[in-house]
N, CA, C and O atoms as a CHARMM CRD file, in Angstrom:
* protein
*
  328
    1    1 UNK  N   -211.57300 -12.25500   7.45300 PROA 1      0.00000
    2    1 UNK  CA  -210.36400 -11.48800   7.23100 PROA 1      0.00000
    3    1 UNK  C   -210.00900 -10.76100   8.52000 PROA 1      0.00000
    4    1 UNK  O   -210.80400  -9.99200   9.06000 PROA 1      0.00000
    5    2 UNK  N   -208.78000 -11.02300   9.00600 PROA 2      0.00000
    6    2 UNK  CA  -208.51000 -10.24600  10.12500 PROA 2      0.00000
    7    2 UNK  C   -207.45500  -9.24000   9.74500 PROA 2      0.00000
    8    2 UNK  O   -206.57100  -9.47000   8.91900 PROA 2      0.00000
    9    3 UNK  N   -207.60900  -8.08600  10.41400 PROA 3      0.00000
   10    3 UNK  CA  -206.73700  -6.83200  10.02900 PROA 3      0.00000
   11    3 UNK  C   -205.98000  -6.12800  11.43500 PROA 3      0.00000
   12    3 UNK  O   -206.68700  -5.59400  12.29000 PROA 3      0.00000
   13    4 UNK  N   -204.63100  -6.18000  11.56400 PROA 4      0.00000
   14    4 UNK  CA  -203.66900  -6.26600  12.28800 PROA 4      0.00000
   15    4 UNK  C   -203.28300  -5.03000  11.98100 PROA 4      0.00000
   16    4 UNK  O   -202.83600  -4.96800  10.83600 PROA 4      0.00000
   17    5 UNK  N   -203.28400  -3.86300  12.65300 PROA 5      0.00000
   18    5 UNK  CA  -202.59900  -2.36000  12.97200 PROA 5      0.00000
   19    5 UNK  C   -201.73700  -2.32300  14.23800 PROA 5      0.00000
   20    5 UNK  O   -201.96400  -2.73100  15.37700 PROA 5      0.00000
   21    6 UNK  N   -200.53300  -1.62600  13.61800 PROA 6      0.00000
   22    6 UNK  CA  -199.36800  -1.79100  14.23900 PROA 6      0.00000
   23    6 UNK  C   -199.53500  -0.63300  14.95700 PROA 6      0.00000
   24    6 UNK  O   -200.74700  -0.49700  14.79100 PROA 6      0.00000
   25    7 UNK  N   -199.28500   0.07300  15.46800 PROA 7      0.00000
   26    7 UNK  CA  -199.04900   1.62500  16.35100 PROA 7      0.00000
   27    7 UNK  C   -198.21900   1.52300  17.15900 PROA 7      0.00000
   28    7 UNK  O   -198.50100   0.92600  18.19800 PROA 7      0.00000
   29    8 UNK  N   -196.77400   2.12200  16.95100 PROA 8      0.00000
   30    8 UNK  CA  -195.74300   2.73100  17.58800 PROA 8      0.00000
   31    8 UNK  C   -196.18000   3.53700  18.40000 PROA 8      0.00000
   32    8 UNK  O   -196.77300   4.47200  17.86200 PROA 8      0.00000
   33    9 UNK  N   -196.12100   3.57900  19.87200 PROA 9      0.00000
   34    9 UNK  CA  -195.87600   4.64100  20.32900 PROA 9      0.00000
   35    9 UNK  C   -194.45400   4.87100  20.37400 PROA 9      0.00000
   36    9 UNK  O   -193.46900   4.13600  20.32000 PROA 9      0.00000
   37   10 UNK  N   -194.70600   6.53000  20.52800 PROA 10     0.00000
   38   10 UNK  CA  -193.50700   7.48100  20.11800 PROA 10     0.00000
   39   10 UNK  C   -193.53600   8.84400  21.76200 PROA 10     0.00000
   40   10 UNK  O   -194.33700   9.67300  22.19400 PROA 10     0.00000
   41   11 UNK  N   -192.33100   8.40400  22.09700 PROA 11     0.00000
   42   11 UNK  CA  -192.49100   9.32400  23.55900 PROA 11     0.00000
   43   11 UNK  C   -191.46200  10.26400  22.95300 PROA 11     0.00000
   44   11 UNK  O   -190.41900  10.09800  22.32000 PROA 11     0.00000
   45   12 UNK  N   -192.13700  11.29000  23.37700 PROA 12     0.00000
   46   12 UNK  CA  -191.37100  12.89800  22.85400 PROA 12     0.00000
   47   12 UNK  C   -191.09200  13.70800  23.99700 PROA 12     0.00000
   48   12 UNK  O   -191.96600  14.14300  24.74600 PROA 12     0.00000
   49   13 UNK  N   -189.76600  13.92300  24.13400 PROA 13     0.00000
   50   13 UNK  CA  -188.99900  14.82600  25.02200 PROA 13     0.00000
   51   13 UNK  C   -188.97800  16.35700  24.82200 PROA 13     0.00000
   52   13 UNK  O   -188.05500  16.81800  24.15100 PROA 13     0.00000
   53   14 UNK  N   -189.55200  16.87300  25.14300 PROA 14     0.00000
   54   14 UNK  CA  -189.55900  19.05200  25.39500 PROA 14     0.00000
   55   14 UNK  C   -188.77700  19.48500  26.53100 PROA 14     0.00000
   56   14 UNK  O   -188.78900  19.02500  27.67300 PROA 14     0.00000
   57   15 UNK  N   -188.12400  20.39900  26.07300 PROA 15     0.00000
   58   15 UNK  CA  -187.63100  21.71100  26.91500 PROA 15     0.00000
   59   15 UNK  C   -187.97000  22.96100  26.82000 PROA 15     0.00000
   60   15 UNK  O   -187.60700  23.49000  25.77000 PROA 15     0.00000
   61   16 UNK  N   -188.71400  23.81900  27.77400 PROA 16     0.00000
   62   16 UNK  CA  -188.81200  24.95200  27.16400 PROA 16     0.00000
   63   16 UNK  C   -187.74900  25.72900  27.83400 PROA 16     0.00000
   64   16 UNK  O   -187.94800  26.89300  28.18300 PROA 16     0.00000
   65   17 UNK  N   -186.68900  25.15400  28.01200 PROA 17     0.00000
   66   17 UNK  CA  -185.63300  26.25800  28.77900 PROA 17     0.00000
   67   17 UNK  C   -184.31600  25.74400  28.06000 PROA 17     0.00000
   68   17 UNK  O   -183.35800  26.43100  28.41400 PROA 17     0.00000
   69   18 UNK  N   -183.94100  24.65800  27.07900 PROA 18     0.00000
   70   18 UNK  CA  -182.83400  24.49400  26.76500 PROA 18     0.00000
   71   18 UNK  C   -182.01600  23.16400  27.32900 PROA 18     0.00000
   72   18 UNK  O   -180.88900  22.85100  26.94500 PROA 18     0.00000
   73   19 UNK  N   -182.67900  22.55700  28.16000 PROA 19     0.00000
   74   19 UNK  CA  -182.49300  21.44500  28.72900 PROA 19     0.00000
   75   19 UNK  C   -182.50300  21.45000  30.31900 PROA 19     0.00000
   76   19 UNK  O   -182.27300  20.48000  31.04100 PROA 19     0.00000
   77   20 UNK  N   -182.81400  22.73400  30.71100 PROA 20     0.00000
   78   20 UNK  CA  -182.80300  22.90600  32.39700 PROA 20     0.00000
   79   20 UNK  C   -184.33600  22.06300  32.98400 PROA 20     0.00000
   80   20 UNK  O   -184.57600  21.60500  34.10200 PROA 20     0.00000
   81   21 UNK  N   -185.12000  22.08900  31.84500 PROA 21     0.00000
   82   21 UNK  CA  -186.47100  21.43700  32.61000 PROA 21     0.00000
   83   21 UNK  C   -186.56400  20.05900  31.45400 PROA 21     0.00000
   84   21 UNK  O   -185.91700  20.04800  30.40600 PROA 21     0.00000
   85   22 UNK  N   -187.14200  19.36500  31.72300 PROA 22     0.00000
   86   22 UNK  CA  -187.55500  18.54900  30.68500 PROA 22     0.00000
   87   22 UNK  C   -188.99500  17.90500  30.91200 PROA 22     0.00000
   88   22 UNK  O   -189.12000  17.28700  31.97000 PROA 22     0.00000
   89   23 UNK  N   -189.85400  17.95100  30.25500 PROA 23     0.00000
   90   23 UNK  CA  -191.04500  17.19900  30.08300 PROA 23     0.00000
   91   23 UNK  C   -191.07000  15.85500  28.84800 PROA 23     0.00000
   92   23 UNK  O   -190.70900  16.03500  27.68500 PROA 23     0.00000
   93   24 UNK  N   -191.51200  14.68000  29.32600 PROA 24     0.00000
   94   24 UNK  CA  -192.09600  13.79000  28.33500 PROA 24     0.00000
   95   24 UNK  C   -193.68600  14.27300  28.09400 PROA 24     0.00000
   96   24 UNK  O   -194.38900  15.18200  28.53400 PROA 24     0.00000
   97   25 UNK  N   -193.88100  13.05200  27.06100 PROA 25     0.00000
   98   25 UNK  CA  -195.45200  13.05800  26.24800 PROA 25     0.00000
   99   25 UNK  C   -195.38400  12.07100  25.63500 PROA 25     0.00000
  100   25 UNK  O   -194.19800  11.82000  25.41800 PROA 25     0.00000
  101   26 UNK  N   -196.38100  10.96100  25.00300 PROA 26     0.00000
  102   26 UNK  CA  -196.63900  10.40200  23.99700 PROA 26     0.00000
  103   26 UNK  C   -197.33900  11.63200  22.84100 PROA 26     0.00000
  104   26 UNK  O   -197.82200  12.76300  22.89700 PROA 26     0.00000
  105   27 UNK  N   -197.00600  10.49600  21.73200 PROA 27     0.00000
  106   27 UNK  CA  -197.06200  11.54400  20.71300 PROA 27     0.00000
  107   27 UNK  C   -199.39300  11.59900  20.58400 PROA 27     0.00000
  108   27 UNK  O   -200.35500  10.89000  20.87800 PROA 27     0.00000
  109   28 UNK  N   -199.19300  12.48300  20.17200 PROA 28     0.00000
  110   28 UNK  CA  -200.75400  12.56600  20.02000 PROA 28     0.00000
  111   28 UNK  C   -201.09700  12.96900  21.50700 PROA 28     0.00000
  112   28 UNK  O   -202.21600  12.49500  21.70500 PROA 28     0.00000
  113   29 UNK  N   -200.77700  13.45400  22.35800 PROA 29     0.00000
  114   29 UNK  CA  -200.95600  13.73700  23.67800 PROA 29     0.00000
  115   29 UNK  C   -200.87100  15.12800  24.40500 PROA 29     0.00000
  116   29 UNK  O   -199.70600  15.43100  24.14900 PROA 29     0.00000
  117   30 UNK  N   -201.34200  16.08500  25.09700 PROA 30     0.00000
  118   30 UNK  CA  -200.90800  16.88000  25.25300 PROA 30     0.00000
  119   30 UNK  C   -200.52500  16.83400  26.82500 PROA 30     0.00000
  120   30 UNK  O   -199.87000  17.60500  27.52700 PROA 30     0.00000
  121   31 UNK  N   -201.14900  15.70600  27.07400 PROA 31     0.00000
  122   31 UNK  CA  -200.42700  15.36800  28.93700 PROA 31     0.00000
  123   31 UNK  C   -199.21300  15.34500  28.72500 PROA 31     0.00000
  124   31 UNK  O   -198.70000  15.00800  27.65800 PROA 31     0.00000
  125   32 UNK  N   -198.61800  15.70900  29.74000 PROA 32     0.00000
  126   32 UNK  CA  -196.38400  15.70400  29.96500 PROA 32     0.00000
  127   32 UNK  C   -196.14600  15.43300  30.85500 PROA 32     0.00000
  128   32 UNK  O   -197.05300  15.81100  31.59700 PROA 32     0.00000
  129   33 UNK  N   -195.28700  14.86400  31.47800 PROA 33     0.00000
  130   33 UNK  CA  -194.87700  14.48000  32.43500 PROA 33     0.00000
  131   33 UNK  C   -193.52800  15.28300  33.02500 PROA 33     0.00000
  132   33 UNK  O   -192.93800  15.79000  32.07100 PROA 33     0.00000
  133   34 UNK  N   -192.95200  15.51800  34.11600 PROA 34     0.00000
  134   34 UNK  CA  -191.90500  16.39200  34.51500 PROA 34     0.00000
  135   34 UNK  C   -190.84200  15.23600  34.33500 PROA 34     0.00000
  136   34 UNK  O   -190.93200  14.11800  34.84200 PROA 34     0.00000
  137   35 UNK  N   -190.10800  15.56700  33.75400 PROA 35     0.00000
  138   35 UNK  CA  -188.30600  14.04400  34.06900 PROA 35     0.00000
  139   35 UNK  C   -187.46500  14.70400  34.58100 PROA 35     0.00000
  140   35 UNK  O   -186.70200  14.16800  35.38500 PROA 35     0.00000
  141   36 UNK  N   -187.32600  16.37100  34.20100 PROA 36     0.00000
  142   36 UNK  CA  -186.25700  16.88600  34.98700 PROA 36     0.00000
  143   36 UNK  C   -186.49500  17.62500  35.12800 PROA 36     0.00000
  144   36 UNK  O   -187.27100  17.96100  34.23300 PROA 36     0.00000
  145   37 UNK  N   -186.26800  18.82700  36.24600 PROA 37     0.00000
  146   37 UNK  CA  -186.61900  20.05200  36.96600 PROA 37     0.00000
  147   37 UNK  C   -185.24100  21.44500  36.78500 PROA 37     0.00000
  148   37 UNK  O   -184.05100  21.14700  36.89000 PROA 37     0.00000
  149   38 UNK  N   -185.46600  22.14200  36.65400 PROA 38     0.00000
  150   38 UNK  CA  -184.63100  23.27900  36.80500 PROA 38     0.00000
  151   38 UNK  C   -184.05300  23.36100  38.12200 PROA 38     0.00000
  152   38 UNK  O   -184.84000  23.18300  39.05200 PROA 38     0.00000
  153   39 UNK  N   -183.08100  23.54700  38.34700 PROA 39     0.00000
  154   39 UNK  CA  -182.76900  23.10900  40.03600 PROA 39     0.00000
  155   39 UNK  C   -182.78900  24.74800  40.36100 PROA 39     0.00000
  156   39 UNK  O   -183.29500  24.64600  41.47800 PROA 39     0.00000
  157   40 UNK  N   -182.68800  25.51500  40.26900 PROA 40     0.00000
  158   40 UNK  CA  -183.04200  26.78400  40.44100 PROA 40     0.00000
  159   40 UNK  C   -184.09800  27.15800  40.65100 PROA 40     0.00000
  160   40 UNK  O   -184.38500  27.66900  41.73400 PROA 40     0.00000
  161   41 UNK  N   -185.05000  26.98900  39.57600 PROA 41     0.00000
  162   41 UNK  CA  -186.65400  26.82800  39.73900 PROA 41     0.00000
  163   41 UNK  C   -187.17400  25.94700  41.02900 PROA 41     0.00000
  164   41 UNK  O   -188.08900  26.26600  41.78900 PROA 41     0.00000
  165   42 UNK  N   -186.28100  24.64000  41.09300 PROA 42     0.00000
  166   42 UNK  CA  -186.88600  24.24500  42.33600 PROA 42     0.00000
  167   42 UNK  C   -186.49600  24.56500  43.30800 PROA 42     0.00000
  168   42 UNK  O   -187.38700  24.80300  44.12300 PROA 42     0.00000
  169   43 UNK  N   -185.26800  24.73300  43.73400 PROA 43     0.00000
  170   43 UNK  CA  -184.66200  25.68900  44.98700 PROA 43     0.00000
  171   43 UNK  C   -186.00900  26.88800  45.48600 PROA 43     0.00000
  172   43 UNK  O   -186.67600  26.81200  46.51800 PROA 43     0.00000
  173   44 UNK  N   -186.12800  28.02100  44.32500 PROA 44     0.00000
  174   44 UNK  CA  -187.44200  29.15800  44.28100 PROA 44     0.00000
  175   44 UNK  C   -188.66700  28.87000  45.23100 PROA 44     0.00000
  176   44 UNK  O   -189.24500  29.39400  46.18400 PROA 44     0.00000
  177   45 UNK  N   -188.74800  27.60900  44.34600 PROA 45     0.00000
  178   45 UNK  CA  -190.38800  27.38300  44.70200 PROA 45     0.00000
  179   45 UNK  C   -190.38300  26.71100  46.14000 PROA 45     0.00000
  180   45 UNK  O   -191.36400  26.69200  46.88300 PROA 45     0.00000
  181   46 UNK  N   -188.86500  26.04000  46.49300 PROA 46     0.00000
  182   46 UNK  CA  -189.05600  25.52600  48.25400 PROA 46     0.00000
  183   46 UNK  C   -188.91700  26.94000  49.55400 PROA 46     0.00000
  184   46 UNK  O   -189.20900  27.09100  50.74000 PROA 46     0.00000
  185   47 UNK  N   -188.29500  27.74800  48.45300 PROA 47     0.00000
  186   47 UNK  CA  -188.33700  29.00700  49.51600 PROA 47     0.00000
  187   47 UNK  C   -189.60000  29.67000  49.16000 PROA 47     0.00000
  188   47 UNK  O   -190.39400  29.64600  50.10100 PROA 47     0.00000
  189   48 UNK  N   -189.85700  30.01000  48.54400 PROA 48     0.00000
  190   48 UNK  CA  -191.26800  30.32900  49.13000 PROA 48     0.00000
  191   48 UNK  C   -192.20700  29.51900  49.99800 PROA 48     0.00000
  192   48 UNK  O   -192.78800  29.92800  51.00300 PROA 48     0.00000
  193   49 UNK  N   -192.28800  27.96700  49.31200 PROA 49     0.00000
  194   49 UNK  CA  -192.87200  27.42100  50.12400 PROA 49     0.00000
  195   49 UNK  C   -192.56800  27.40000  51.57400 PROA 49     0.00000
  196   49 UNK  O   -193.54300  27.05300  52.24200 PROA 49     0.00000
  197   50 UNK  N   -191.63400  27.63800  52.17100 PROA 50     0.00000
  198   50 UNK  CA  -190.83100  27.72400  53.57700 PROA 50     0.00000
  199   50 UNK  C   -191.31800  29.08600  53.68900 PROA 50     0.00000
  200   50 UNK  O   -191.60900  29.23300  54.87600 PROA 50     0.00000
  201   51 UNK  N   -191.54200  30.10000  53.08400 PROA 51     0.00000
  202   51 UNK  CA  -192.01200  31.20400  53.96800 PROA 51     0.00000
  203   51 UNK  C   -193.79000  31.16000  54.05700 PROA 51     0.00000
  204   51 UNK  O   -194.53700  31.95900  54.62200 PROA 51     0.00000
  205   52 UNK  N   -194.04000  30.23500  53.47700 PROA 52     0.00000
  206   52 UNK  CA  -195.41600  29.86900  53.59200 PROA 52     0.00000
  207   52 UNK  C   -195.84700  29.74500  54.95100 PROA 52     0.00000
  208   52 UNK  O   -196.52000  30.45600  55.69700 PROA 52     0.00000
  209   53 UNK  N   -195.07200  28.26300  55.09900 PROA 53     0.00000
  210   53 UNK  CA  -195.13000  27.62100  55.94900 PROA 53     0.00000
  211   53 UNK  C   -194.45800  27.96000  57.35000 PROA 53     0.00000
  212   53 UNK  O   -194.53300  27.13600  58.26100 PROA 53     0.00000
  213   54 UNK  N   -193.78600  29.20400  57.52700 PROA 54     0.00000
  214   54 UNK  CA  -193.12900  30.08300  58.62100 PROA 54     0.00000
  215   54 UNK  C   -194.34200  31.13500  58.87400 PROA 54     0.00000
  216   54 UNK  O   -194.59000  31.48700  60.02700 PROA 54     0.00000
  217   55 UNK  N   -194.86000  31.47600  58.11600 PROA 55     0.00000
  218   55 UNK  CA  -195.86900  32.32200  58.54300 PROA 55     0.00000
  219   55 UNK  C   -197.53900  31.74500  58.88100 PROA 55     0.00000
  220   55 UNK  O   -198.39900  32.32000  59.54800 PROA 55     0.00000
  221   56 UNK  N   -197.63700  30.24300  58.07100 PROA 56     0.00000
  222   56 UNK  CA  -198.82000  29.50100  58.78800 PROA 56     0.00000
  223   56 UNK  C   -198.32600  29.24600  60.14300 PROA 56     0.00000
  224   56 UNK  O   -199.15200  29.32700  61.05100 PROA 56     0.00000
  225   57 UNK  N   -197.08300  28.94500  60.43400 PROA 57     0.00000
  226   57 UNK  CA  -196.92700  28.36500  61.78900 PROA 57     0.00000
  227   57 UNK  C   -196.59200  29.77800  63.14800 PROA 57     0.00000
  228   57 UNK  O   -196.04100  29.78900  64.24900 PROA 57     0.00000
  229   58 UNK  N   -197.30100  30.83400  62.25800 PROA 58     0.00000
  230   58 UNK  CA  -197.57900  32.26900  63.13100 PROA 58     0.00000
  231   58 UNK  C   -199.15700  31.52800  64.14400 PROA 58     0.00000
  232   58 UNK  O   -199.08300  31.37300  65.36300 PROA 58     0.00000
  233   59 UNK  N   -200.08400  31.26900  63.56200 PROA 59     0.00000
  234   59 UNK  CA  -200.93600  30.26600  63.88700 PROA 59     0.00000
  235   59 UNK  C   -201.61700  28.95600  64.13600 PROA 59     0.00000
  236   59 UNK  O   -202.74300  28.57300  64.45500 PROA 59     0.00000
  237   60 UNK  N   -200.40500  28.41500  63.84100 PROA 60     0.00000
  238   60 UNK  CA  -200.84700  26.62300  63.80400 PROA 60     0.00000
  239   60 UNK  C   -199.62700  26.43600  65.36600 PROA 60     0.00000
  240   60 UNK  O   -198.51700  26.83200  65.71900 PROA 60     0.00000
  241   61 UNK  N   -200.25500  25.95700  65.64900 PROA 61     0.00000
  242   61 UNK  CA  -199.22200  25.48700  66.85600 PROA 61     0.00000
  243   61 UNK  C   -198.18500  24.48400  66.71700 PROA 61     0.00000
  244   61 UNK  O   -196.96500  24.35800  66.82700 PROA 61     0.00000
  245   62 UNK  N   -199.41100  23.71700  66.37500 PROA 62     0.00000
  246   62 UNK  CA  -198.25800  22.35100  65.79400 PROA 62     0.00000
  247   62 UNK  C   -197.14100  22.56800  65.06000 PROA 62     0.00000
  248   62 UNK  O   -196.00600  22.16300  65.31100 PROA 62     0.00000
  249   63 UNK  N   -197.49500  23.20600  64.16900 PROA 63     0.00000
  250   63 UNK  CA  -196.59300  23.72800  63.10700 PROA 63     0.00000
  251   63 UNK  C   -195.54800  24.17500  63.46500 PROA 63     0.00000
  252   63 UNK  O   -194.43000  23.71700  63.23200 PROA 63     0.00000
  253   64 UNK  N   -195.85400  25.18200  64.11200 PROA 64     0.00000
  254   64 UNK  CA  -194.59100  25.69000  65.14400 PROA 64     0.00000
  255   64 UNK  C   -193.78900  24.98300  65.97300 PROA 64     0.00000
  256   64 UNK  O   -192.68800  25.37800  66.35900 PROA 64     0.00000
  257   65 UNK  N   -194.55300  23.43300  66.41000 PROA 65     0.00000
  258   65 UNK  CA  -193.52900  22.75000  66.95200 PROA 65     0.00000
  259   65 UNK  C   -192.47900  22.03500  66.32200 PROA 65     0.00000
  260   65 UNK  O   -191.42300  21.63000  66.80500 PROA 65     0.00000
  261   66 UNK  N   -192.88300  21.95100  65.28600 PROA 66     0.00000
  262   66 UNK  CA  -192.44200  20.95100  64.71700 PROA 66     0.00000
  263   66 UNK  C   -191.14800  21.91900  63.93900 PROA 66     0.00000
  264   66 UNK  O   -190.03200  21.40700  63.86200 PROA 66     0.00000
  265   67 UNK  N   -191.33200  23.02200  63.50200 PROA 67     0.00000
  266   67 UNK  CA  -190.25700  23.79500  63.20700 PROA 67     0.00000
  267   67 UNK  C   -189.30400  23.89900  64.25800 PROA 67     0.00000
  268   67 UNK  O   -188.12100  23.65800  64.02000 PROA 67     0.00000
  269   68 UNK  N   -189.69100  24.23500  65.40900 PROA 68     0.00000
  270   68 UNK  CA  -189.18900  24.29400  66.04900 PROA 68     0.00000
  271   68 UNK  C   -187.76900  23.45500  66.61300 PROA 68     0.00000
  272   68 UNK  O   -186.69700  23.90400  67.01600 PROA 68     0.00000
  273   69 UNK  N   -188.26200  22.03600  66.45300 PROA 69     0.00000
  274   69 UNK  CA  -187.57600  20.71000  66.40900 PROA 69     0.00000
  275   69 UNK  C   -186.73500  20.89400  65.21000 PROA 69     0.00000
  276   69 UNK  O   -185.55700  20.54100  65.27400 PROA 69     0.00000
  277   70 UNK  N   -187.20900  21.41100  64.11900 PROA 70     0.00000
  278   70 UNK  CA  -186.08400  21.16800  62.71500 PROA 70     0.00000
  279   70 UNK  C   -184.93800  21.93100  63.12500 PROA 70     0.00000
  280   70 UNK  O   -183.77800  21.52000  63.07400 PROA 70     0.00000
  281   71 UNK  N   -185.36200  23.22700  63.59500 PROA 71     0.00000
  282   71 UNK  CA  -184.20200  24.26900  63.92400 PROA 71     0.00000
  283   71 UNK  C   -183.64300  23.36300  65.18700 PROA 71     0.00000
  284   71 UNK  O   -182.43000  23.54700  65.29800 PROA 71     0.00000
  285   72 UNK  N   -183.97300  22.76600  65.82500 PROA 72     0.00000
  286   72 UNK  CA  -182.97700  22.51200  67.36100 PROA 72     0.00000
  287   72 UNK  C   -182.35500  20.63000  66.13700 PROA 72     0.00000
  288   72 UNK  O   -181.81600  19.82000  66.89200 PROA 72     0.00000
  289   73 UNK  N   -182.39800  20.34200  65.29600 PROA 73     0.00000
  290   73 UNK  CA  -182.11800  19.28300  64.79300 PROA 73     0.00000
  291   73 UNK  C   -180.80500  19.64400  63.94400 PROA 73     0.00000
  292   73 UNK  O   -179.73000  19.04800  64.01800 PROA 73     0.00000
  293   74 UNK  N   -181.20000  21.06800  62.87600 PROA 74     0.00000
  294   74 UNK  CA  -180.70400  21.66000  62.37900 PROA 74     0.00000
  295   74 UNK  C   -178.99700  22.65900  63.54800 PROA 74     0.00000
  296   74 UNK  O   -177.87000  22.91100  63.12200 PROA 74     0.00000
  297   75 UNK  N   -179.36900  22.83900  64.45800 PROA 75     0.00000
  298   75 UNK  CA  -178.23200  23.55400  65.30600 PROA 75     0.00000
  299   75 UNK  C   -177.56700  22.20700  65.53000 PROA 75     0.00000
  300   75 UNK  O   -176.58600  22.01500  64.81200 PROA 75     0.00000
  301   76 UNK  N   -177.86000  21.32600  66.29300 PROA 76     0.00000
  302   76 UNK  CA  -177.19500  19.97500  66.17700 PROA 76     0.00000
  303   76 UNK  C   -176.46200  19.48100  65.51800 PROA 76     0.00000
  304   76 UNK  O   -175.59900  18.71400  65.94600 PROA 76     0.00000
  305   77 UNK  N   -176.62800  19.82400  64.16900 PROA 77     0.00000
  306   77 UNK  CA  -176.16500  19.02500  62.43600 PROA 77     0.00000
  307   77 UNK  C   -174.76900  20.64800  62.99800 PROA 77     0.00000
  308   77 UNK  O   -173.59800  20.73300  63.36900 PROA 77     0.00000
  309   78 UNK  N   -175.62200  21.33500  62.78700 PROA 78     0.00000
  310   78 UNK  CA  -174.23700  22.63300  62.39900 PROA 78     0.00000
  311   78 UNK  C   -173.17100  22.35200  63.42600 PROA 78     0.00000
  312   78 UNK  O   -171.95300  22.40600  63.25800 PROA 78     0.00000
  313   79 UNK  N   -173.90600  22.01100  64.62500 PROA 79     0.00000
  314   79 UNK  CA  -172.66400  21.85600  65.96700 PROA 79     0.00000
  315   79 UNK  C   -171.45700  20.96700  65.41000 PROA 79     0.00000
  316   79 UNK  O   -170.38600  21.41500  65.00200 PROA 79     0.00000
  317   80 UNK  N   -171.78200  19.80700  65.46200 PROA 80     0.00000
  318   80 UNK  CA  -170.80300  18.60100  65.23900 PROA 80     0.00000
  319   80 UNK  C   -170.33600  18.68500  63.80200 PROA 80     0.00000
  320   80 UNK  O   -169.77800  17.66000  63.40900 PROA 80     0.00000
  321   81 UNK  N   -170.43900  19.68900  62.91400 PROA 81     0.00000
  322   81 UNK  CA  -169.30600  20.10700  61.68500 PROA 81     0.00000
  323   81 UNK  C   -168.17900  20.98800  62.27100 PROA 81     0.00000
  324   81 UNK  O   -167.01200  20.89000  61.89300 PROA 81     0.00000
  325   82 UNK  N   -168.59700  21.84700  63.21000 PROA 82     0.00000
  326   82 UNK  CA  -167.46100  22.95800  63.32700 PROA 82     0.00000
  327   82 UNK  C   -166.63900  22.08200  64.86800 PROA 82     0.00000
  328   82 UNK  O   -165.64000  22.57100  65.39500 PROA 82     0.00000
């Protein structure tokens, strides 16, 4: 006798903000996955991360060069708009 069980998976969509973030899951799961981000929330979290990374490059040299280059890349971009 062979016995054949069907199992649907079932992927379940959460917001805990109303639709600004969204996480998946399979059902029975408590892993989630990110699908959509708060763009606010992520804007936040790149500025901080940028003052992170402005104040590691108080001591990293490299670091500092390489900022350095974004800002002279960055004046460039601004030049040729105005």
């Amino acid at each position: 006798m062979t016995i054949i069980k069907s199992i649907e998976e079932i992927t379940i969509f959460e917001s805990p903000d109303g639709g600004k973030t969204v996480y998946s899951r399979k059902s029975g799961s408590l892993d989630r996955n990110l699908i959509k981000e708060d763009p606010n929330k992520k804007f936040l979290s790149k500025w901080h991360e940028w003052r992170e990374i402005l104040t590691l490059a108080e001591t990293e040299p490299s670091l500092a060069d390489a900022i350095n280059q974004a800002e002279i890349i960055y004046a460039l971009i601004k030049k040729e708009e105005n």
